[in-house]
Amino acid sequence: MSLKDSQEAVSEHLDRNSHMATVAAFGQQHTSVSMYSATTVVRAPESVVRGRWSPAVHGLVGEELLLNHRRGGRDLGMQLGVSRFYGHDAVLSTAHSDLQERSDGAVALPPRRRLRSGLTDTVATRRSGRGFSGKPVSLDELATVLWHAQGVSGSLPVPTAQDGDAAVALRNAPSGGGLYPLRLAVIAQHVKGLEPGAYAYQPHGHTLFPYRPAPHAAELGRYLQTADVEADRVALALVYVYDLYSNSQKYGDSGLVFALIEAGGISQNVHLARTSLGLIGCDQGGYDKQALERALDCDGTSRHVVHLTLLGHGEA
Ligand SMILES: Cc1cc2nc3c(=O)[nH]c(=O)nc-3n(C[C@H](O)[C@H](O)[C@H](O)COP(=O)(O)O)c2cc1C
């Protein structure tokens, strides 16, 4: 076969499968926005042209993180961080994270319901739902979702020099080193038996602790930047708040990577539990991060909102 023949075969194939050219073009665009495109070996022709219009300072922060994210035996900083966490004070602090919870003024949640739907059916019927009805969810339903997401269900004894019976409380979603750097905040609009407002879920006590009253804190419309849902019909939002120093002290930059993985695990537990309860829900990328952080006492430096899930009843 000659070169000409193969070119014609490729053109014919592309004519019949036009999506392939679109997909290839899309992939090249992403190569072209790389801030490293000028210094790496692979340079798509298009990136050379685009480079003039998008200077290196417009690179992606995510790309910078991934390129600088080193893991392995030669990373001395990581080794030092991890070994530091075998120290007596670090072990005790992990084992007594319950001391961070507040009991004064906390709202006790009912015990979680035992969900009986089969796992295979629940996984396969979990779909994102956006047609919220405004019907309130019960406190028992909220408690059940929160417990499945992040509730305490186990205990790992840890050796300590003086405090022989210390144990780390284990939760329902996995976490690097059992450090649990994510906190779930609830912005409740329509929950029976719960004042509208913002609350922090406290897994050890299975309670909700109200955030300092902020005007309009419970109005989800203030935070959502989406046309996908009618904000005032959503029963509640779960907001995933990451405390950078709570695990990066041990894992360095991997702390952030771990936290994002952990947010996914928590979110999946949320969706499986709410599917089993017959509630609808939808993750949202379109939210005003800074406004949420102001409402949830996050400084936006070490404490960040990294994800948001809406929950409620669907339209009948
Ligand atoms: C991190 C993340 C962000 C999302 N953001 C939005 C969003 O802003 N608006 C929306 O309608 N759906 C959003 N979704 C839901 C996805 O659109 C949905 O999961 C996807 O279309 C697959 O459909 P399914 O969840 O019904 O299986 C998001 C999902 C994830 C995991």
mmCIF file of C-alpha atoms and ligand atoms in Angstrom:
data_model
loop_
_atom_site.group_PDB
_atom_site.id
_atom_site.type_symbol
_atom_site.label_atom_id
_atom_site.label_comp_id
_atom_site.label_asym_id
_atom_site.label_seq_id
_atom_site.Cartn_x
_atom_site.Cartn_y
_atom_site.Cartn_z
ATOM 1 C CA MET A 1 0.000 0.000 0.000
ATOM 2 C CA SER A 2 1.389 3.439 -0.896
ATOM 3 C CA LEU A 3 1.398 6.486 1.382
ATOM 4 C CA LYS A 4 -1.259 8.080 -0.841
ATOM 5 C CA ASP A 5 -3.502 5.021 -0.464
ATOM 6 C CA SER A 6 -3.196 5.055 3.303
ATOM 7 C CA GLN A 7 -3.934 8.814 3.422
ATOM 8 C CA GLU A 8 -7.069 8.260 1.385
ATOM 9 C CA ALA A 9 -8.060 5.388 3.677
ATOM 10 C CA VAL A 10 -7.599 7.627 6.723
ATOM 11 C CA SER A 11 -9.612 10.465 5.114
ATOM 12 C CA GLU A 12 -12.389 8.096 4.180
ATOM 13 C CA HIS A 13 -12.432 6.678 7.669
ATOM 14 C CA LEU A 14 -12.577 10.163 9.189
ATOM 15 C CA ASP A 15 -15.402 11.166 6.829
ATOM 16 C CA ARG A 16 -17.404 8.214 8.053
ATOM 17 C CA ASN A 17 -16.443 8.803 11.708
ATOM 18 C CA SER A 18 -16.349 12.579 12.073
ATOM 19 C CA HIS A 19 -16.403 12.331 15.886
ATOM 20 C CA MET A 20 -12.814 11.013 15.819
ATOM 21 C CA ALA A 21 -11.460 14.272 14.399
ATOM 22 C CA THR A 22 -13.378 16.232 17.010
ATOM 23 C CA VAL A 23 -12.024 14.051 19.803
ATOM 24 C CA ALA A 24 -8.452 14.362 18.498
ATOM 25 C CA ALA A 25 -8.772 18.158 18.198
ATOM 26 C CA PHE A 26 -10.051 18.383 21.748
ATOM 27 C CA GLY A 27 -7.082 16.380 23.035
ATOM 28 C CA GLN A 28 -4.674 18.701 21.226
ATOM 29 C CA GLN A 29 -6.268 21.778 22.771
ATOM 30 C CA HIS A 30 -5.436 20.391 26.170
ATOM 31 C CA THR A 31 -1.853 19.763 25.180
ATOM 32 C CA SER A 32 -1.698 23.320 23.973
ATOM 33 C CA VAL A 33 -2.719 24.980 27.236
ATOM 34 C CA SER A 34 0.181 23.391 29.096
ATOM 35 C CA MET A 35 2.423 25.984 30.734
ATOM 36 C CA TYR A 36 5.214 23.499 30.141
ATOM 37 C CA SER A 37 4.555 23.111 26.430
ATOM 38 C CA ALA A 38 7.541 25.296 25.577
ATOM 39 C CA THR A 39 9.960 23.194 27.607
ATOM 40 C CA THR A 40 8.695 19.641 27.121
ATOM 41 C CA VAL A 41 9.667 17.363 24.266
ATOM 42 C CA VAL A 42 6.209 16.858 22.836
ATOM 43 C CA ARG A 43 4.997 20.047 21.164
ATOM 44 C CA ALA A 44 1.901 19.786 19.031
ATOM 45 C CA PRO A 45 2.129 22.275 16.129
ATOM 46 C CA GLU A 46 -0.972 23.998 17.385
ATOM 47 C CA SER A 47 0.599 24.626 20.786
ATOM 48 C CA VAL A 48 3.421 26.611 19.207
ATOM 49 C CA VAL A 49 0.897 28.983 17.655
ATOM 50 C CA ARG A 50 -1.269 29.157 20.745
ATOM 51 C CA GLY A 51 1.736 29.739 22.969
ATOM 52 C CA ARG A 52 1.856 33.310 21.676
ATOM 53 C CA TRP A 53 -1.649 33.990 22.902
ATOM 54 C CA SER A 54 -1.535 32.187 26.233
ATOM 55 C CA PRO A 55 1.571 33.070 28.207
ATOM 56 C CA ALA A 56 2.993 30.587 30.710
ATOM 57 C CA VAL A 57 1.416 32.376 33.689
ATOM 58 C CA HIS A 58 -1.993 31.178 32.499
ATOM 59 C CA GLY A 59 -1.102 27.536 33.141
ATOM 60 C CA LEU A 60 -3.253 25.258 35.245
ATOM 61 C CA VAL A 61 -2.577 25.110 38.964
ATOM 62 C CA GLY A 62 -3.692 21.464 38.880
ATOM 63 C CA GLU A 63 -1.065 20.651 36.295
ATOM 64 C CA GLU A 64 1.586 22.312 38.427
ATOM 65 C CA LEU A 65 0.506 20.256 41.426
ATOM 66 C CA LEU A 66 0.617 16.982 39.506
ATOM 67 C CA LEU A 67 3.999 17.695 37.946
ATOM 68 C CA ASN A 68 5.454 18.637 41.313
ATOM 69 C CA HIS A 69 3.724 15.894 43.240
ATOM 70 C CA ARG A 70 6.469 13.412 44.073
ATOM 71 C CA ARG A 71 5.808 10.115 45.773
ATOM 72 C CA GLY A 72 8.333 7.422 46.518
ATOM 73 C CA GLY A 73 11.129 6.198 48.723
ATOM 74 C CA ARG A 74 13.424 9.056 47.798
ATOM 75 C CA ASP A 75 11.074 11.725 49.069
ATOM 76 C CA LEU A 76 12.773 12.496 52.380
ATOM 77 C CA GLY A 77 10.248 15.162 53.367
ATOM 78 C CA MET A 78 7.400 12.659 53.075
ATOM 79 C CA GLN A 79 9.328 10.056 55.096
ATOM 80 C CA LEU A 80 10.016 12.584 57.832
ATOM 81 C CA GLY A 81 6.374 13.666 57.898
ATOM 82 C CA VAL A 82 5.085 10.104 58.128
ATOM 83 C CA SER A 83 7.585 9.003 60.795
ATOM 84 C CA ARG A 84 6.692 12.092 62.829
ATOM 85 C CA PHE A 85 3.180 10.671 63.115
ATOM 86 C CA TYR A 86 4.428 7.646 65.047
ATOM 87 C CA GLY A 87 5.340 10.078 67.855
ATOM 88 C CA HIS A 88 3.410 9.841 71.112
ATOM 89 C CA ASP A 89 1.782 13.249 70.774
ATOM 90 C CA ALA A 90 0.716 12.646 67.173
ATOM 91 C CA VAL A 91 -0.789 9.226 67.975
ATOM 92 C CA LEU A 92 -2.669 10.622 70.959
ATOM 93 C CA SER A 93 -3.918 13.551 68.967
ATOM 94 C CA THR A 94 -5.264 11.213 66.226
ATOM 95 C CA ALA A 95 -6.876 8.987 68.850
ATOM 96 C CA HIS A 96 -8.557 11.912 70.570
ATOM 97 C CA SER A 97 -9.956 13.806 67.626
ATOM 98 C CA ASP A 98 -13.298 13.618 69.453
ATOM 99 C CA LEU A 99 -11.998 16.436 71.665
ATOM 100 C CA GLN A 100 -12.496 18.796 68.726
ATOM 101 C CA GLU A 101 -16.258 18.281 68.869
ATOM 102 C CA ARG A 102 -18.552 20.656 70.740
ATOM 103 C CA SER A 103 -21.362 19.329 72.890
ATOM 104 C CA ASP A 104 -22.840 22.611 74.149
ATOM 105 C CA GLY A 105 -25.640 23.602 71.822
ATOM 106 C CA ALA A 106 -25.206 20.595 69.529
ATOM 107 C CA VAL A 107 -28.310 19.026 67.972
ATOM 108 C CA ALA A 108 -28.542 15.282 68.719
ATOM 109 C CA LEU A 109 -29.319 13.216 65.630
ATOM 110 C CA PRO A 110 -31.522 10.116 65.713
ATOM 111 C CA PRO A 111 -29.690 6.802 65.228
ATOM 112 C CA ARG A 112 -29.090 5.846 61.605
ATOM 113 C CA ARG A 113 -31.576 3.615 59.851
ATOM 114 C CA ARG A 114 -30.320 0.214 58.717
ATOM 115 C CA LEU A 115 -30.627 0.282 54.919
ATOM 116 C CA ARG A 116 -31.779 -2.918 53.338
ATOM 117 C CA SER A 117 -31.640 -2.385 49.576
ATOM 118 C CA GLY A 118 -29.169 -4.658 47.802
ATOM 119 C CA LEU A 119 -25.789 -3.169 46.971
ATOM 120 C CA THR A 120 -25.885 -4.112 43.287
ATOM 121 C CA ASP A 121 -29.321 -2.528 42.792
ATOM 122 C CA THR A 122 -28.354 0.570 44.764
ATOM 123 C CA VAL A 123 -25.141 1.106 42.804
ATOM 124 C CA ALA A 124 -26.917 0.588 39.487
ATOM 125 C CA THR A 125 -29.932 2.796 40.251
ATOM 126 C CA ARG A 126 -27.939 5.704 41.687
ATOM 127 C CA ARG A 127 -28.530 8.531 39.213
ATOM 128 C CA SER A 128 -28.102 12.252 39.640
ATOM 129 C CA GLY A 129 -31.485 13.900 40.105
ATOM 130 C CA ARG A 130 -32.148 17.611 39.666
ATOM 131 C CA GLY A 131 -35.954 17.927 39.864
ATOM 132 C CA PHE A 132 -36.289 18.770 43.558
ATOM 133 C CA SER A 133 -39.838 19.128 44.922
ATOM 134 C CA GLY A 134 -39.258 21.232 48.035
ATOM 135 C CA LYS A 135 -40.714 18.493 50.267
ATOM 136 C CA PRO A 136 -38.760 18.388 53.544
ATOM 137 C CA VAL A 137 -36.575 15.428 54.417
ATOM 138 C CA SER A 138 -36.819 14.041 57.939
ATOM 139 C CA LEU A 139 -34.091 14.363 60.546
ATOM 140 C CA ASP A 140 -33.914 10.581 60.537
ATOM 141 C CA GLU A 141 -33.171 10.563 56.784
ATOM 142 C CA LEU A 142 -30.496 13.233 57.193
ATOM 143 C CA ALA A 143 -28.949 11.316 60.121
ATOM 144 C CA THR A 144 -28.889 8.133 58.038
ATOM 145 C CA VAL A 145 -27.135 9.843 55.110
ATOM 146 C CA LEU A 146 -24.582 11.526 57.397
ATOM 147 C CA TRP A 147 -23.803 8.324 59.262
ATOM 148 C CA HIS A 148 -23.249 6.364 56.054
ATOM 149 C CA ALA A 149 -21.105 9.198 54.712
ATOM 150 C CA GLN A 150 -18.820 9.730 57.648
ATOM 151 C CA GLY A 151 -20.216 8.067 60.768
ATOM 152 C CA VAL A 152 -18.006 6.233 63.249
ATOM 153 C CA SER A 153 -18.304 2.454 62.985
ATOM 154 C CA GLY A 154 -15.016 0.991 64.162
ATOM 155 C CA SER A 155 -12.032 1.422 66.377
ATOM 156 C CA LEU A 156 -8.329 0.758 65.883
ATOM 157 C CA PRO A 157 -6.300 0.323 69.079
ATOM 158 C CA VAL A 158 -3.016 2.231 68.897
ATOM 159 C CA PRO A 159 0.022 1.667 71.118
ATOM 160 C CA THR A 160 1.000 4.679 73.167
ATOM 161 C CA ALA A 161 3.706 5.163 75.775
ATOM 162 C CA GLN A 162 1.421 6.162 78.647
ATOM 163 C CA ASP A 163 -2.179 5.907 77.503
ATOM 164 C CA GLY A 164 -2.473 2.139 76.983
ATOM 165 C CA ASP A 165 -6.026 1.939 75.682
ATOM 166 C CA ALA A 166 -5.988 4.712 73.077
ATOM 167 C CA ALA A 167 -7.844 3.939 69.856
ATOM 168 C CA VAL A 168 -8.534 5.741 66.599
ATOM 169 C CA ALA A 169 -12.244 5.959 65.788
ATOM 170 C CA LEU A 170 -12.743 4.634 62.269
ATOM 171 C CA ARG A 171 -15.373 6.098 59.984
ATOM 172 C CA ASN A 172 -17.448 4.726 57.124
ATOM 173 C CA ALA A 173 -15.327 6.267 54.369
ATOM 174 C CA PRO A 174 -11.602 5.508 54.192
ATOM 175 C CA SER A 175 -9.034 8.188 55.007
ATOM 176 C CA GLY A 176 -5.237 8.339 54.634
ATOM 177 C CA GLY A 177 -3.711 7.591 58.052
ATOM 178 C CA GLY A 178 -7.152 7.763 59.691
ATOM 179 C CA LEU A 179 -6.730 11.534 59.887
ATOM 180 C CA TYR A 180 -10.133 12.431 58.402
ATOM 181 C CA PRO A 181 -9.227 15.881 57.086
ATOM 182 C CA LEU A 182 -12.703 16.541 55.635
ATOM 183 C CA ARG A 183 -15.618 17.871 57.592
ATOM 184 C CA LEU A 184 -19.171 17.706 56.289
ATOM 185 C CA ALA A 185 -21.220 20.850 56.675
ATOM 186 C CA VAL A 186 -24.988 20.744 56.242
ATOM 187 C CA ILE A 187 -26.853 23.707 54.830
ATOM 188 C CA ALA A 188 -30.395 22.836 55.784
ATOM 189 C CA GLN A 189 -33.322 24.528 54.031
ATOM 190 C CA HIS A 190 -36.126 22.000 54.430
ATOM 191 C CA VAL A 191 -35.378 19.453 57.154
ATOM 192 C CA LYS A 192 -38.221 18.534 59.532
ATOM 193 C CA GLY A 193 -37.264 19.315 63.129
ATOM 194 C CA LEU A 194 -34.177 21.350 62.208
ATOM 195 C CA GLU A 195 -33.987 25.154 62.116
ATOM 196 C CA PRO A 196 -32.849 26.284 58.656
ATOM 197 C CA GLY A 197 -29.158 27.088 58.894
ATOM 198 C CA ALA A 198 -25.623 25.809 58.555
ATOM 199 C CA TYR A 199 -24.350 22.984 60.761
ATOM 200 C CA ALA A 200 -21.177 20.927 61.099
ATOM 201 C CA TYR A 201 -21.616 17.150 61.309
ATOM 202 C CA GLN A 202 -19.763 15.790 64.357
ATOM 203 C CA PRO A 203 -19.235 12.062 63.704
ATOM 204 C CA HIS A 204 -18.062 11.024 67.192
ATOM 205 C CA GLY A 205 -21.162 12.323 68.942
ATOM 206 C CA HIS A 206 -23.388 11.896 65.823
ATOM 207 C CA THR A 207 -24.571 15.465 66.326
ATOM 208 C CA LEU A 208 -24.902 18.689 64.358
ATOM 209 C CA PHE A 209 -23.201 21.788 65.660
ATOM 210 C CA PRO A 210 -24.652 25.081 64.404
ATOM 211 C CA TYR A 211 -22.276 27.514 62.742
ATOM 212 C CA ARG A 212 -22.320 30.989 64.205
ATOM 213 C CA PRO A 213 -25.658 32.409 63.011
ATOM 214 C CA ALA A 214 -25.014 34.205 59.746
ATOM 215 C CA PRO A 215 -27.847 36.079 58.034
ATOM 216 C CA HIS A 216 -29.285 34.091 55.122
ATOM 217 C CA ALA A 217 -26.740 31.290 55.718
ATOM 218 C CA ALA A 218 -29.397 28.743 54.855
ATOM 219 C CA GLU A 219 -30.372 30.197 51.484
ATOM 220 C CA LEU A 220 -28.760 27.890 48.964
ATOM 221 C CA GLY A 221 -29.572 30.248 46.111
ATOM 222 C CA ARG A 222 -26.839 32.525 47.432
ATOM 223 C CA TYR A 223 -24.184 29.924 46.789
ATOM 224 C CA LEU A 224 -25.279 27.970 43.725
ATOM 225 C CA GLN A 225 -24.221 29.157 40.298
ATOM 226 C CA THR A 226 -26.231 26.799 38.179
ATOM 227 C CA ALA A 227 -29.383 26.732 36.126
ATOM 228 C CA ASP A 228 -29.615 22.960 36.652
ATOM 229 C CA VAL A 229 -31.736 23.091 39.810
ATOM 230 C CA GLU A 230 -34.282 25.332 41.549
ATOM 231 C CA ALA A 231 -32.257 26.158 44.643
ATOM 232 C CA ASP A 232 -35.177 26.908 46.982
ATOM 233 C CA ARG A 233 -36.666 23.440 46.358
ATOM 234 C CA VAL A 234 -33.535 21.607 47.489
ATOM 235 C CA ALA A 235 -33.880 20.211 51.030
ATOM 236 C CA LEU A 236 -30.220 20.507 51.977
ATOM 237 C CA ALA A 237 -26.686 20.711 50.728
ATOM 238 C CA LEU A 238 -23.733 18.775 52.067
ATOM 239 C CA VAL A 239 -20.568 20.824 51.778
ATOM 240 C CA TYR A 240 -17.174 19.101 51.995
ATOM 241 C CA VAL A 241 -14.670 21.239 53.870
ATOM 242 C CA TYR A 242 -10.977 20.337 53.744
ATOM 243 C CA ASP A 243 -8.542 21.373 56.455
ATOM 244 C CA LEU A 244 -5.180 21.368 54.650
ATOM 245 C CA TYR A 245 -2.958 21.169 57.710
ATOM 246 C CA SER A 246 -4.809 18.273 59.307
ATOM 247 C CA ASN A 247 -3.206 15.767 56.920
ATOM 248 C CA SER A 248 -0.522 17.700 54.995
ATOM 249 C CA GLN A 249 1.488 17.928 58.203
ATOM 250 C CA LYS A 250 1.987 14.201 57.642
ATOM 251 C CA TYR A 251 1.725 13.800 53.876
ATOM 252 C CA GLY A 252 2.924 17.108 52.446
ATOM 253 C CA ASP A 253 1.327 17.878 49.068
ATOM 254 C CA SER A 254 -0.106 14.363 48.949
ATOM 255 C CA GLY A 255 -2.460 15.547 51.686
ATOM 256 C CA LEU A 256 -4.491 17.494 49.126
ATOM 257 C CA VAL A 257 -4.515 14.581 46.685
ATOM 258 C CA PHE A 258 -5.662 12.230 49.454
ATOM 259 C CA ALA A 259 -8.385 14.658 50.555
ATOM 260 C CA LEU A 260 -9.865 14.861 47.062
ATOM 261 C CA ILE A 261 -9.897 11.053 46.840
ATOM 262 C CA GLU A 262 -11.547 10.919 50.259
ATOM 263 C CA ALA A 263 -14.189 13.447 49.197
ATOM 264 C CA GLY A 264 -15.107 11.033 46.389
ATOM 265 C CA GLY A 265 -15.471 8.159 48.854
ATOM 266 C CA ILE A 266 -17.693 10.197 51.158
ATOM 267 C CA SER A 267 -19.772 11.431 48.252
ATOM 268 C CA GLN A 268 -20.327 7.894 46.961
ATOM 269 C CA ASN A 269 -21.524 6.812 50.419
ATOM 270 C CA VAL A 270 -23.891 9.807 50.426
ATOM 271 C CA HIS A 271 -25.333 8.857 47.048
ATOM 272 C CA LEU A 272 -25.745 5.177 47.883
ATOM 273 C CA ALA A 273 -27.480 5.976 51.172
ATOM 274 C CA ARG A 274 -29.817 8.571 49.657
ATOM 275 C CA THR A 275 -30.649 6.249 46.735
ATOM 276 C CA SER A 276 -31.577 3.539 49.208
ATOM 277 C CA LEU A 277 -33.743 6.056 51.120
ATOM 278 C CA GLY A 278 -35.549 7.109 47.907
ATOM 279 C CA LEU A 279 -34.091 10.641 47.923
ATOM 280 C CA ILE A 280 -32.651 12.382 44.899
ATOM 281 C CA GLY A 281 -29.294 14.144 44.876
ATOM 282 C CA CYS A 282 -26.783 15.787 42.629
ATOM 283 C CA ASP A 283 -23.161 16.827 42.976
ATOM 284 C CA GLN A 284 -22.528 20.414 41.973
ATOM 285 C CA GLY A 285 -19.414 21.926 40.492
ATOM 286 C CA GLY A 286 -21.189 25.259 40.027
ATOM 287 C CA TYR A 287 -21.028 27.025 43.387
ATOM 288 C CA ASP A 288 -19.558 30.215 44.796
ATOM 289 C CA LYS A 289 -16.622 28.818 46.773
ATOM 290 C CA GLN A 290 -15.718 32.088 48.488
ATOM 291 C CA ALA A 291 -19.296 32.853 49.582
ATOM 292 C CA LEU A 292 -19.655 29.360 51.024
ATOM 293 C CA GLU A 293 -16.337 29.659 52.810
ATOM 294 C CA ARG A 294 -17.421 32.930 54.382
ATOM 295 C CA ALA A 295 -20.619 31.274 55.659
ATOM 296 C CA LEU A 296 -18.774 28.226 56.970
ATOM 297 C CA ASP A 297 -15.941 29.948 58.845
ATOM 298 C CA CYS A 298 -13.288 28.805 56.358
ATOM 299 C CA ASP A 299 -10.328 31.119 56.063
ATOM 300 C CA GLY A 300 -9.839 30.174 52.389
ATOM 301 C CA THR A 301 -6.133 29.637 53.141
ATOM 302 C CA SER A 302 -5.858 26.423 55.073
ATOM 303 C CA ARG A 303 -9.554 25.526 55.111
ATOM 304 C CA HIS A 304 -11.387 25.142 51.807
ATOM 305 C CA VAL A 305 -14.687 24.038 50.346
ATOM 306 C CA VAL A 306 -13.814 21.254 47.887
ATOM 307 C CA HIS A 307 -17.191 19.761 46.976
ATOM 308 C CA LEU A 308 -20.949 20.111 47.329
ATOM 309 C CA THR A 309 -23.837 17.629 47.042
ATOM 310 C CA LEU A 310 -27.529 18.584 46.948
ATOM 311 C CA LEU A 311 -30.163 16.307 48.467
ATOM 312 C CA GLY A 312 -33.920 16.228 48.757
ATOM 313 C CA HIS A 313 -37.131 14.654 47.541
ATOM 314 C CA GLY A 314 -37.829 14.469 43.832
ATOM 315 C CA GLU A 315 -41.038 15.548 42.128
ATOM 316 C CA ALA A 316 -43.576 12.723 42.196
HETATM 317 C C1 LIG B 1 -17.524 16.536 40.919
HETATM 318 C C2 LIG B 1 -18.863 16.533 40.219
HETATM 319 C C3 LIG B 1 -19.436 17.735 39.870
HETATM 320 C C4 LIG B 1 -20.697 17.763 39.258
HETATM 321 N N1 LIG B 1 -21.260 18.964 38.970
HETATM 322 C C5 LIG B 1 -22.511 19.008 38.447
HETATM 323 C C6 LIG B 1 -23.153 20.262 38.223
HETATM 324 O O1 LIG B 1 -22.605 21.325 38.483
HETATM 325 N N2 LIG B 1 -24.404 20.253 37.716
HETATM 326 C C7 LIG B 1 -25.066 19.084 37.446
HETATM 327 O O2 LIG B 1 -26.224 19.148 37.011
HETATM 328 N N3 LIG B 1 -24.484 17.877 37.638
HETATM 329 C C8 LIG B 1 -23.221 17.818 38.152
HETATM 330 N N4 LIG B 1 -22.628 16.595 38.404
HETATM 331 C C9 LIG B 1 -23.368 15.357 38.116
HETATM 332 C C10 LIG B 1 -22.912 14.771 36.797
HETATM 333 O O3 LIG B 1 -23.416 15.537 35.726
HETATM 334 C C11 LIG B 1 -23.433 13.328 36.705
HETATM 335 O O4 LIG B 1 -22.855 12.572 37.751
HETATM 336 C C12 LIG B 1 -23.092 12.702 35.371
HETATM 337 O O5 LIG B 1 -23.815 13.330 34.337
HETATM 338 C C13 LIG B 1 -23.413 11.206 35.353
HETATM 339 O O6 LIG B 1 -24.780 10.997 35.593
HETATM 340 P P1 LIG B 1 -25.318 10.139 36.834
HETATM 341 O O7 LIG B 1 -24.716 10.723 38.104
HETATM 342 O O8 LIG B 1 -26.811 10.294 36.804
HETATM 343 O O9 LIG B 1 -24.894 8.715 36.653
HETATM 344 C C14 LIG B 1 -21.374 16.547 38.979
HETATM 345 C C15 LIG B 1 -20.773 15.330 39.325
HETATM 346 C C16 LIG B 1 -19.537 15.320 39.951
HETATM 347 C C17 LIG B 1 -18.915 13.989 40.346
#
